[in-house]
Coordinates of C-alpha atoms and ligand atoms in Angstrom, one line a residue:
M6 CA -29.9 25.8 -19.4
K7 CA -26.5 24.4 -18.1
K8 CA -25.6 25.1 -14.6
T9 CA -22.3 26.2 -13.8
L10 CA -20.7 23.8 -11.0
S11 CA -19.2 25.3 -8.1
I12 CA -15.5 24.4 -7.3
G13 CA -16.4 22.1 -4.5
E14 CA -19.0 20.5 -6.9
Y15 CA -16.5 19.9 -9.7
L16 CA -14.0 18.5 -7.3
I17 CA -16.5 15.8 -5.9
Q18 CA -17.6 15.2 -9.6
Q19 CA -14.0 14.4 -10.8
L20 CA -13.2 12.4 -7.7
H21 CA -16.2 10.2 -8.7
A22 CA -15.3 10.0 -12.3
H23 CA -11.9 8.5 -11.3
G24 CA -13.3 5.8 -9.1
A25 CA -13.4 7.2 -5.6
R26 CA -16.5 6.6 -3.8
H27 CA -15.5 7.5 -0.2
V28 CA -13.8 10.3 1.3
F29 CA -11.8 9.9 4.6
G30 CA -11.4 12.7 7.2
I31 CA -12.3 15.0 9.9
P32 CA -14.0 18.2 9.5
G33 CA -13.0 21.8 10.7
D34 CA -14.3 25.4 10.4
Y35 CA -12.1 25.8 7.1
V36 CA -13.6 22.9 5.6
L37 CA -17.2 22.6 6.9
G38 CA -18.7 24.1 3.7
F39 CA -17.0 21.5 1.4
Y40 CA -18.2 18.9 4.1
D41 CA -21.7 20.0 3.5
Q42 CA -21.2 19.7 -0.2
L43 CA -19.7 16.2 0.4
S44 CA -22.7 15.0 2.3
K45 CA -25.3 16.2 0.2
S46 CA -23.7 14.8 -2.7
K47 CA -24.8 11.2 -3.9
L48 CA -21.5 10.6 -5.5
V49 CA -19.3 10.0 -2.5
R50 CA -19.6 9.2 1.0
I51 CA -17.9 10.8 4.1
V52 CA -15.9 8.3 6.4
N53 CA -15.0 10.0 9.7
T54 CA -12.1 8.6 11.5
C55 CA -10.8 9.2 15.0
D56 CA -7.7 10.9 14.0
E57 CA -6.5 12.3 10.6
Q58 CA -3.6 10.0 10.3
G59 CA -6.0 7.3 10.4
A60 CA -7.9 8.8 7.4
G61 CA -4.7 9.1 5.7
F62 CA -3.8 5.5 5.9
A63 CA -7.4 4.5 5.2
A64 CA -7.5 6.8 2.0
D65 CA -4.0 5.1 1.0
A66 CA -5.2 1.6 1.3
Y67 CA -8.5 2.6 -0.5
A68 CA -6.2 3.9 -3.2
R69 CA -4.1 0.9 -3.4
V70 CA -7.3 -1.3 -3.9
R71 CA -9.4 0.9 -6.1
G72 CA -7.0 3.1 -7.8
L73 CA -7.8 6.5 -6.3
G74 CA -8.2 7.5 -2.7
A75 CA -9.2 11.0 -0.9
V76 CA -8.6 12.3 2.4
C77 CA -10.1 15.6 3.4
I78 CA -9.1 17.6 6.5
T79 CA -9.0 21.1 7.9
Y80 CA -6.1 23.6 7.5
C81 CA -2.6 22.8 9.3
V82 CA -3.9 21.1 12.4
G83 CA -5.6 18.3 10.2
G84 CA -3.2 18.8 7.2
L85 CA 0.0 18.4 9.0
K86 CA -1.3 15.2 10.7
V87 CA -1.5 13.5 7.3
A88 CA 2.0 14.5 6.2
N89 CA 3.3 11.3 7.4
S90 CA 0.7 9.1 5.6
T91 CA 0.9 11.2 2.6
A92 CA 4.8 10.6 2.6
E93 CA 4.1 6.9 2.8
A94 CA 1.7 7.2 -0.2
F95 CA 4.2 9.3 -1.9
A96 CA 7.2 6.8 -1.1
E97 CA 5.0 3.6 -2.0
K98 CA 3.2 4.9 -5.1
S99 CA -0.2 5.2 -3.8
P100 CA -2.7 7.8 -5.6
V101 CA -4.2 9.9 -2.7
V102 CA -5.8 13.0 -3.3
V103 CA -5.5 15.2 -0.2
I104 CA -7.9 18.0 -0.1
S105 CA -7.3 20.6 2.8
G106 CA -9.7 23.4 3.8
A107 CA -8.1 26.8 4.2
P108 CA -8.6 30.4 5.0
G109 CA -10.7 32.2 2.4
M110 CA -8.8 34.5 -0.1
K111 CA -10.4 37.4 1.1
E112 CA -9.3 36.7 4.8
R113 CA -5.9 36.5 3.8
E114 CA -5.5 40.0 3.0
K115 CA -3.4 42.0 5.4
N116 CA -1.8 38.6 6.6
P117 CA -3.9 38.5 10.0
L118 CA -3.0 35.9 12.4
L119 CA -6.0 33.5 11.9
H120 CA -6.3 30.4 14.1
H121 CA -4.2 27.2 12.7
K122 CA -1.8 29.3 10.8
V123 CA 1.8 28.3 11.2
R124 CA 3.8 30.8 9.9
E125 CA 2.6 32.1 6.4
F126 CA -0.9 31.2 4.8
D127 CA 1.4 29.1 2.3
T128 CA 3.1 27.1 4.9
Q129 CA 1.1 24.0 4.6
K130 CA 1.1 24.1 0.8
K131 CA 5.0 24.0 1.0
V132 CA 5.3 21.2 3.0
F133 CA 2.8 19.2 0.7
E134 CA 5.0 20.2 -2.1
Q135 CA 7.7 17.8 -0.9
L136 CA 5.4 14.9 -0.3
T137 CA 3.1 15.2 -3.6
A138 CA 3.4 14.8 -7.2
A139 CA 1.5 18.1 -7.8
S140 CA -0.2 20.6 -5.5
T141 CA -2.5 23.5 -6.0
V142 CA -4.5 26.2 -4.1
L143 CA -7.7 26.8 -5.8
S144 CA -7.5 30.5 -5.3
D145 CA -9.1 31.5 -8.6
P146 CA -12.5 30.4 -10.0
Q147 CA -11.2 31.0 -13.6
T148 CA -8.6 28.5 -13.5
A149 CA -9.8 26.3 -10.7
F150 CA -11.4 23.5 -12.7
Q151 CA -8.1 23.4 -14.9
E152 CA -6.0 23.2 -11.9
I153 CA -8.0 20.2 -10.6
D154 CA -7.8 18.4 -13.9
R155 CA -4.0 19.0 -13.9
V156 CA -3.4 17.8 -10.3
L157 CA -5.6 14.6 -10.8
H158 CA -3.7 13.8 -14.1
A159 CA -0.4 13.9 -12.3
C160 CA -1.9 11.5 -9.4
L161 CA -3.0 9.1 -11.8
R162 CA 0.1 9.5 -14.1
Y163 CA 2.6 9.1 -11.4
K164 CA 0.5 7.1 -8.9
R165 CA 1.5 9.4 -6.2
P166 CA -0.5 11.8 -4.0
I167 CA -1.5 15.1 -4.6
Y168 CA -2.4 18.5 -2.8
I169 CA -5.6 20.4 -3.3
E170 CA -6.1 23.4 -0.9
L171 CA -9.7 24.9 -1.0
P172 CA -9.9 28.4 0.4
R173 CA -13.2 28.4 2.2
D174 CA -14.5 31.4 0.5
L175 CA -14.2 29.7 -2.9
T176 CA -15.7 26.4 -2.2
F177 CA -19.3 27.5 -3.6
A178 CA -17.7 29.9 -6.1
P179 CA -18.9 28.8 -9.7
G180 CA -16.2 27.8 -12.0
I181 CA -16.1 28.4 -15.7
L182 CA -19.2 27.5 -17.7
Y183 CA -18.1 25.4 -20.5
H184 CA -15.3 23.3 -19.1
R185 CA -14.6 19.8 -20.2
P186 CA -11.9 17.7 -18.4
K187 CA -8.9 17.1 -21.1
E188 CA -7.9 13.8 -21.9
I189 CA -4.3 13.6 -21.8
H190 CA -2.3 10.8 -23.5
E191 CA 1.3 10.4 -23.3
E192 CA 3.2 8.2 -25.8
S193 CA 6.2 6.3 -25.8
D194 CA 9.0 7.2 -28.4
V195 CA 8.2 4.9 -31.0
E196 CA 11.9 4.2 -32.0
T197 CA 13.3 4.0 -28.5
L198 CA 10.5 1.5 -27.4
R199 CA 11.3 -0.5 -30.5
S200 CA 15.0 -0.7 -29.8
A201 CA 14.5 -1.5 -26.0
L202 CA 12.2 -4.2 -27.1
A203 CA 14.6 -5.4 -29.6
E204 CA 17.4 -5.7 -26.9
A205 CA 15.0 -7.3 -24.5
E206 CA 14.0 -9.8 -26.9
V207 CA 17.6 -11.0 -27.7
M208 CA 18.6 -11.2 -24.1
I209 CA 15.4 -13.0 -22.8
N210 CA 15.8 -15.7 -25.8
Q211 CA 19.4 -16.2 -25.0
A212 CA 18.9 -16.8 -21.4
K213 CA 19.2 -20.2 -20.0
K214 CA 17.2 -19.5 -16.8
P215 CA 15.4 -16.2 -16.9
V216 CA 12.9 -15.0 -14.1
I217 CA 10.6 -12.2 -13.6
L218 CA 10.6 -10.1 -10.5
A219 CA 7.3 -8.4 -10.3
D220 CA 6.6 -5.5 -8.0
V221 CA 4.0 -3.1 -7.0
E222 CA 3.6 -0.9 -10.3
V223 CA 2.2 -4.1 -12.1
H224 CA -0.6 -3.7 -9.9
R225 CA -0.6 0.1 -9.7
F226 CA -0.8 0.4 -13.6
S227 CA -3.3 -2.4 -13.9
L228 CA -1.0 -4.7 -15.6
Q229 CA -1.5 -7.8 -14.1
D230 CA -3.4 -9.5 -16.9
T231 CA -0.5 -8.6 -19.2
L232 CA 2.0 -10.0 -16.6
L233 CA 0.0 -13.3 -16.6
R234 CA -0.2 -13.5 -20.4
L235 CA 3.5 -13.0 -20.5
V236 CA 4.2 -15.7 -18.1
R237 CA 1.9 -18.2 -19.9
K238 CA 3.3 -17.2 -23.3
T239 CA 7.0 -18.0 -22.2
N240 CA 6.8 -20.2 -19.2
I241 CA 9.0 -17.8 -17.2
P242 CA 8.5 -18.1 -13.5
V243 CA 7.7 -15.2 -11.4
A244 CA 8.9 -14.1 -8.0
A245 CA 7.4 -10.9 -6.2
T246 CA 8.9 -8.5 -4.1
V247 CA 7.5 -7.9 -0.5
L248 CA 6.0 -4.5 -1.6
G249 CA 4.6 -6.2 -4.5
K250 CA 3.4 -9.3 -2.9
S251 CA 0.5 -11.0 -4.3
V252 CA 0.9 -9.0 -7.5
I253 CA 0.2 -12.5 -9.0
G254 CA -2.2 -15.0 -7.2
E255 CA 0.4 -17.1 -5.3
Q256 CA -1.2 -20.3 -6.1
H257 CA 0.0 -19.7 -9.7
P258 CA 2.0 -22.7 -10.8
F259 CA 4.9 -20.4 -12.2
Y260 CA 4.8 -18.5 -8.8
L261 CA 8.2 -18.9 -6.8
G262 CA 7.7 -16.9 -3.9
V263 CA 8.6 -13.5 -2.3
Y264 CA 12.4 -12.6 -3.2
E265 CA 13.7 -10.5 -0.5
G266 CA 17.5 -11.0 -0.4
A267 CA 18.3 -12.9 2.8
L268 CA 14.9 -12.1 4.2
G269 CA 13.0 -14.3 1.9
R270 CA 13.0 -17.9 1.4
D271 CA 16.4 -19.4 0.6
D272 CA 15.3 -21.5 -2.4
V273 CA 13.5 -18.5 -3.9
R274 CA 16.8 -16.4 -3.5
R275 CA 19.1 -18.7 -4.8
Y276 CA 16.9 -19.4 -8.1
V277 CA 16.6 -15.6 -8.7
E278 CA 20.3 -14.8 -7.9
S279 CA 21.3 -17.6 -10.3
S280 CA 19.2 -16.5 -13.1
D281 CA 21.0 -15.0 -16.2
C282 CA 18.2 -12.7 -16.9
V283 CA 16.2 -11.1 -14.2
I284 CA 13.3 -9.1 -15.7
M285 CA 12.2 -6.8 -13.0
L286 CA 8.9 -5.3 -13.9
G287 CA 7.4 -2.3 -11.9
A288 CA 10.2 -2.9 -9.2
F289 CA 11.6 -0.4 -6.8
L290 CA 15.1 -1.4 -5.6
T291 CA 14.4 -0.6 -1.8
D292 CA 16.4 -1.8 1.0
I293 CA 13.5 -3.8 2.1
N294 CA 12.6 -5.4 -1.2
L295 CA 16.3 -6.3 -1.3
G296 CA 16.4 -7.8 2.2
I297 CA 18.1 -4.9 3.9
Y298 CA 20.8 -4.9 1.1
T299 CA 21.3 -8.5 1.1
A300 CA 20.3 -9.3 -2.4
R301 CA 22.6 -9.8 -5.1
L302 CA 21.5 -8.7 -8.6
D303 CA 23.8 -7.9 -11.2
P304 CA 22.9 -5.3 -13.5
L305 CA 24.5 -6.9 -16.4
R306 CA 21.9 -9.5 -16.1
T307 CA 18.9 -7.4 -15.5
I308 CA 16.1 -5.7 -17.3
Y309 CA 14.6 -3.0 -15.2
A310 CA 11.5 -1.4 -16.2
N311 CA 9.2 0.7 -14.2
S312 CA 7.2 4.2 -14.5
E313 CA 10.4 6.1 -14.0
K314 CA 13.1 4.2 -15.7
L315 CA 13.9 1.6 -18.2
S316 CA 17.4 0.1 -18.5
I317 CA 18.6 -3.3 -20.0
R318 CA 22.0 -4.2 -18.9
Y319 CA 23.9 -1.0 -18.8
H320 CA 21.7 0.8 -21.5
T321 CA 19.1 3.2 -20.4
Y322 CA 16.1 4.2 -22.5
E323 CA 14.3 7.6 -22.2
N324 CA 10.7 8.4 -23.0
V325 CA 9.5 4.7 -22.7
R326 CA 6.1 4.2 -20.8
F327 CA 6.1 1.1 -18.6
K328 CA 2.9 0.1 -19.9
D329 CA 3.9 0.2 -23.6
F330 CA 7.2 -1.8 -22.7
M331 CA 5.2 -4.5 -20.8
R332 CA 2.5 -4.6 -23.5
G333 CA 5.5 -4.8 -26.3
L334 CA 7.0 -7.8 -24.3
L335 CA 3.9 -9.7 -25.0
K336 CA 4.3 -8.9 -28.9
L337 CA 7.8 -10.3 -29.0
R338 CA 8.8 -13.5 -30.5
L339 CA 9.7 -15.0 -27.1
R340 CA 10.4 -18.7 -26.9
H341 CA 8.0 -21.0 -24.9
R342 CA 10.1 -22.9 -22.7
A343 CA 9.8 -26.2 -21.0
L344 CA 8.9 -25.5 -17.2
G345 CA 12.0 -26.7 -15.2
K346 CA 11.8 -27.6 -11.6
I347 CA 10.8 -24.4 -9.7
P348 CA 11.0 -23.8 -5.8
T349 CA 7.4 -24.0 -4.6
P350 CA 6.2 -22.6 -1.1
P351 CA 5.7 -25.4 1.5
P352 CA 2.2 -26.8 1.6
A353 CA -0.2 -24.9 3.8
A354 CA -2.3 -27.7 4.8
A355 CA 0.4 -29.5 6.8
F356 CA -0.5 -27.7 9.9
R357 CA -1.6 -29.9 13.0
T358 CA -2.4 -27.9 16.2
K359 CA -0.4 -29.3 19.3
P360 CA -3.0 -30.0 21.8
G361 CA -2.8 -29.0 25.7
G362 CA -1.0 -26.0 26.7
V363 CA 1.7 -25.8 24.1
K364 CA 2.7 -22.1 24.0
I365 CA 2.3 -20.2 20.5
T366 CA 5.2 -19.0 18.8
V367 CA 5.6 -16.6 16.0
R368 CA 6.6 -19.4 13.5
R369 CA 3.6 -21.5 14.4
L370 CA 1.3 -18.4 14.5
F371 CA 2.1 -17.6 10.8
Q372 CA 2.0 -21.4 9.8
R373 CA -1.5 -21.6 11.3
L374 CA -2.7 -18.2 9.6
N375 CA -1.5 -19.8 6.3
S376 CA -4.1 -22.5 6.7
F377 CA -6.8 -20.0 7.8
L378 CA -6.6 -17.7 4.9
T379 CA -9.3 -17.9 2.5
E380 CA -10.0 -16.6 -1.0
N381 CA -12.5 -14.1 0.7
M382 CA -9.9 -12.4 2.9
M383 CA -7.3 -9.9 2.4
V384 CA -4.0 -9.4 4.6
V385 CA -3.2 -5.9 5.9
V386 CA 0.0 -5.8 7.9
D387 CA 1.8 -3.3 10.0
V388 CA 5.8 -2.7 10.4
G389 CA 7.8 -5.1 12.6
D390 CA 7.3 -9.0 12.7
A391 CA 3.9 -8.7 11.3
L392 CA 5.5 -7.7 8.1
F393 CA 8.4 -9.9 8.3
G394 CA 6.3 -13.1 9.2
A395 CA 3.7 -12.3 6.7
T396 CA 6.1 -12.7 3.6
D397 CA 5.8 -16.3 4.1
L398 CA 2.0 -16.3 4.1
F399 CA 0.3 -17.7 1.1
I400 CA -1.9 -15.3 -0.4
R401 CA -4.9 -16.6 -2.7
H402 CA -5.7 -13.6 -4.5
R403 CA -3.5 -11.2 -6.5
T404 CA -3.3 -7.6 -4.7
E405 CA -4.8 -8.8 -1.6
F406 CA -1.9 -8.0 0.6
L407 CA -1.3 -4.6 1.8
G408 CA 1.7 -3.4 4.0
P409 CA 4.1 -0.5 4.3
A410 CA 7.0 -2.3 3.1
Y411 CA 9.2 0.5 2.2
Y412 CA 8.5 3.8 4.0
A413 CA 7.5 1.7 7.0
S414 CA 5.4 3.7 9.1
M415 CA 4.0 2.0 12.2
G416 CA 0.3 2.6 12.6
F417 CA -0.8 1.8 9.1
A418 CA -2.5 -1.6 9.6
V419 CA -5.7 -1.0 11.4
P420 CA -6.8 2.2 9.6
A421 CA -5.6 0.8 6.3
S422 CA -8.0 -2.1 6.7
I423 CA -11.0 0.4 6.9
G424 CA -10.0 1.9 3.5
A425 CA -9.4 -1.7 2.1
Q426 CA -12.5 -2.9 3.2
M427 CA -14.5 -0.1 1.9
A428 CA -12.9 -0.3 -1.4
N429 CA -13.6 -4.0 -1.8
P430 CA -16.4 -5.0 0.7
K431 CA -16.1 -8.6 -0.6
L432 CA -13.1 -9.3 1.3
R433 CA -12.5 -9.5 5.0
P434 CA -9.5 -7.9 6.3
L435 CA -7.0 -10.1 8.2
V436 CA -4.8 -7.5 10.1
L437 CA -1.6 -8.2 11.7
V438 CA -0.2 -5.6 13.8
G439 CA 2.5 -5.6 16.6
D440 CA 1.6 -4.2 20.1
G441 CA 3.5 -1.1 19.7
A442 CA 1.9 -0.1 16.3
F443 CA -1.7 -1.2 17.6
Q444 CA -1.1 1.4 20.5
M445 CA -0.5 4.1 17.8
T446 CA -3.7 3.7 15.8
G447 CA -5.5 0.7 17.2
M448 CA -8.5 3.2 18.3
E449 CA -9.5 3.3 14.8
L450 CA -11.3 0.1 15.5
S451 CA -13.9 2.5 16.6
T452 CA -14.3 3.6 12.9
S453 CA -14.7 0.0 12.0
V454 CA -17.3 -0.4 14.3
R455 CA -19.2 3.0 13.3
Y456 CA -19.2 1.7 9.8
G457 CA -20.2 -1.8 10.1
L458 CA -16.6 -3.3 9.1
N459 CA -15.5 -6.6 10.4
P460 CA -11.8 -7.0 10.6
I461 CA -10.1 -10.0 12.4
V462 CA -7.0 -8.2 14.0
I463 CA -4.2 -10.3 15.2
V464 CA -2.1 -8.3 17.8
L465 CA 1.3 -9.8 18.1
N466 CA 1.8 -9.1 21.5
N467 CA 5.3 -9.3 22.4
F468 CA 5.6 -6.7 25.1
G469 CA 7.2 -3.9 23.2
Y470 CA 9.2 -3.1 20.1
G471 CA 10.3 -6.6 19.1
T472 CA 12.2 -5.7 16.0
E473 CA 14.3 -3.1 17.9
R474 CA 15.0 -5.4 20.8
H475 CA 17.0 -7.6 18.2
M476 CA 19.1 -4.6 17.4
Q477 CA 19.5 -3.1 20.7
D478 CA 17.5 -3.5 23.9
G479 CA 16.7 -1.1 26.5
A480 CA 13.5 -0.1 28.6
Y481 CA 12.7 2.3 25.6
N482 CA 11.7 -0.7 23.8
D483 CA 8.8 -1.6 26.5
V484 CA 5.4 -0.6 26.0
L485 CA 2.5 -0.5 28.6
L486 CA 0.7 -3.9 28.7
W487 CA -2.9 -3.4 27.6
H488 CA -5.9 -5.5 27.9
Y489 CA -6.4 -5.5 24.1
S490 CA -9.0 -8.0 24.3
R491 CA -11.2 -6.0 26.4
L492 CA -11.4 -3.3 23.8
P493 CA -14.9 -4.6 22.8
E494 CA -16.1 -3.3 26.1
I495 CA -15.0 0.3 25.2
F496 CA -16.4 0.3 21.6
G497 CA -19.6 -1.6 22.4
A498 CA -19.2 -4.1 19.8
G499 CA -16.6 -6.6 18.6
R500 CA -15.3 -9.6 20.2
G501 CA -12.0 -10.1 22.1
F502 CA -9.6 -13.1 22.8
V503 CA -6.5 -13.9 24.8
V504 CA -4.5 -16.3 23.2
E505 CA -1.4 -17.7 24.7
T506 CA -1.4 -21.6 23.4
E507 CA -1.9 -23.3 20.0
A508 CA -5.2 -24.6 21.0
E509 CA -6.5 -21.3 22.1
L510 CA -5.4 -19.9 18.7
D511 CA -7.4 -22.4 17.1
E512 CA -10.5 -21.8 19.1
A513 CA -10.3 -18.1 18.8
L514 CA -9.8 -18.3 14.9
A515 CA -12.8 -20.7 14.6
E516 CA -15.0 -18.1 16.7
A517 CA -13.7 -15.2 14.5
K518 CA -14.5 -16.8 11.3
K519 CA -18.2 -17.3 12.7
W520 CA -18.4 -13.8 14.0
E521 CA -19.1 -11.8 10.9
K522 CA -21.0 -9.0 12.5
S523 CA -18.0 -6.6 13.7
F524 CA -14.6 -6.9 14.5
C525 CA -12.5 -9.7 16.3
L526 CA -9.4 -9.0 18.2
L527 CA -6.9 -11.7 19.2
D528 CA -4.3 -10.6 21.6
V529 CA -1.8 -13.3 20.8
Q530 CA 0.7 -13.3 23.6
L531 CA 4.4 -14.2 22.4
D532 CA 7.8 -14.3 24.2
P533 CA 9.5 -11.0 23.9
R534 CA 12.6 -12.6 22.3
D535 CA 10.7 -14.9 19.9
R536 CA 10.8 -13.9 16.2
S537 CA 9.6 -15.0 12.7
P538 CA 11.6 -17.3 10.3
A539 CA 12.0 -14.5 8.1
L540 CA 13.7 -12.2 10.7
E541 CA 15.6 -15.3 11.8
R542 CA 17.0 -16.0 8.2
L543 CA 18.1 -12.3 8.0
A544 CA 19.9 -12.5 11.4
E545 CA 21.6 -15.7 10.3
R546 CA 22.8 -14.5 6.9
L547 CA 24.0 -11.2 8.4
A548 CA 25.8 -13.1 10.8
L549 CA 27.5 -15.2 8.1
R550 CA 28.9 -12.0 6.6
L551 CA 30.4 -10.6 9.7
Ligands
LIG623 C1 5.9 5.7 13.3 C2 7.0 4.8 13.4 N1 7.8 5.1 14.7 C3 9.0 4.3 15.0 C4 9.4 3.4 14.1 C5 10.7 2.6 14.3 N2 10.3 1.1 14.5 C6 10.4 0.3 13.8 S1 9.9 -1.2 14.1 C7 9.6 -0.7 15.7 C8 9.0 -1.5 16.6 C9 7.6 -2.1 16.2 O1 7.1 -2.7 17.5 P1 5.8 -3.4 17.2 O2 4.5 -2.8 16.4 O3 5.0 -3.9 18.8 O4 6.1 -4.7 16.3 P2 7.3 -5.9 16.7 O5 8.5 -5.3 16.3 O6 7.2 -6.1 18.2 O7 6.8 -7.0 16.1 C10 9.9 0.7 15.9 C11 9.6 1.6 17.0 C12 8.6 3.3 13.0 N3 9.0 2.4 11.9 N4 7.4 4.0 12.7
LIG624 MG1 5.9 -5.7 19.6

């Protein structure tokens, strides 16, 4: 006889069915029952972090790499701590399932003052309505399975987080007996798709110098192969945005580099901005993607296609799915062009360490890291010069660059590396993080130790909030100097290095490469006024405009 699943069991089964094998979080009494179900289930593994926000960032990175991530926390005290990481996942399109325990439905009668309650029982739900694509309270066993299906569908359809609240007295309640998750397919409007493609075909074929600008949604919607085929078919070169960096392997002969207005390389900027047909695929026109509004892209010369919008020049097309448009482009009669001269990134191998006591600079650090990177690494960056500098890094594989390049919450990188490595254990994370950001979530290295992960963490130690120093300085941009390299003593594992010179950087990187057992941390001490070439370029170009 068929056994009826409980609400908790069905939720676990569906997370697994959509690719999640880990759930990140911290339990509390409102969610202990579900934690028990999780730990008994063979389908997913619990990963306990030090802090809920760390779990949120880890789940976000996991989702970016694997296609679905999950974080599970207790009511309000845990839930509201993942509000920020969920906001980031929403803004940057990462499909994270937020599961929160909650007071039981029976307990809510007469509105008692139960611990962790803020104002009303639905206060947390209301907060998450603003931060997610869909939300639900599983308050009724009759509809719980359908509700799980509904919100999971929204998560995968929009590649954005969802919120599921599980009242503790219903975790073990059986749902309905004969339930089959409904497959939901959404189709494009055929005629609209056809006329959009017809306009695109003419525009691309008439263009003298078309260029593709690929962004994060190409990855989120698994369209990288479609992109590659389009590029091979037409010989149209590709630039990426910083949010979409590594959406195409950066060694690809058609790859120009990161386009980021004045923040990016100048030759890439000129190439893209002088194009008469910029095909923006899965792109978001955020200010960081556009180099803090220094980019100049004329709508008359653009095809703008993503999951929310399709416009070609000034025409907007409704009800066309991004996937169908991208696949449709492949079927068009687009001409195969001779590949002209395109800008290529400066060669990585040219780096020579200066011997003796030559002090390390941000520029040289990134150049050195460029030759350190291998196919078996992924780069996870935090906000600050770690992110700006990393735009010039050369990522071997596609999708193996993660950074909060739009919402830009500090504290992402260390916990994100946990989720990223669990999602793809074949790749060793190279984490680039400022000292300020490290002080926010660096303790999650403890979680890396606990679960046997081995990131190489580069702390860009410029004694404070460097990015802000360049805007306006004051004692509020200082942080306390920590002995970062001694953290292995605290965690009882890992290796730490102090790096002040180029030679020391070389040695530490060589050691880190060999030490695969646990994390390595390099405390790279930089001049507080030093900055990456990308930040330099931005400052110079902005100065020209003043
Ligand atoms: C959570 C959060 N708080 C504050 C900020 C504002 N902010 C942007 S960059 C920055 C300084 C970052 O310092 P650090 O991590 O040391 O990197 P650096 O700029 O020195 O390279 C701050 C405080 C932010 N982006 N996120
Ligand atoms: Mg700093």
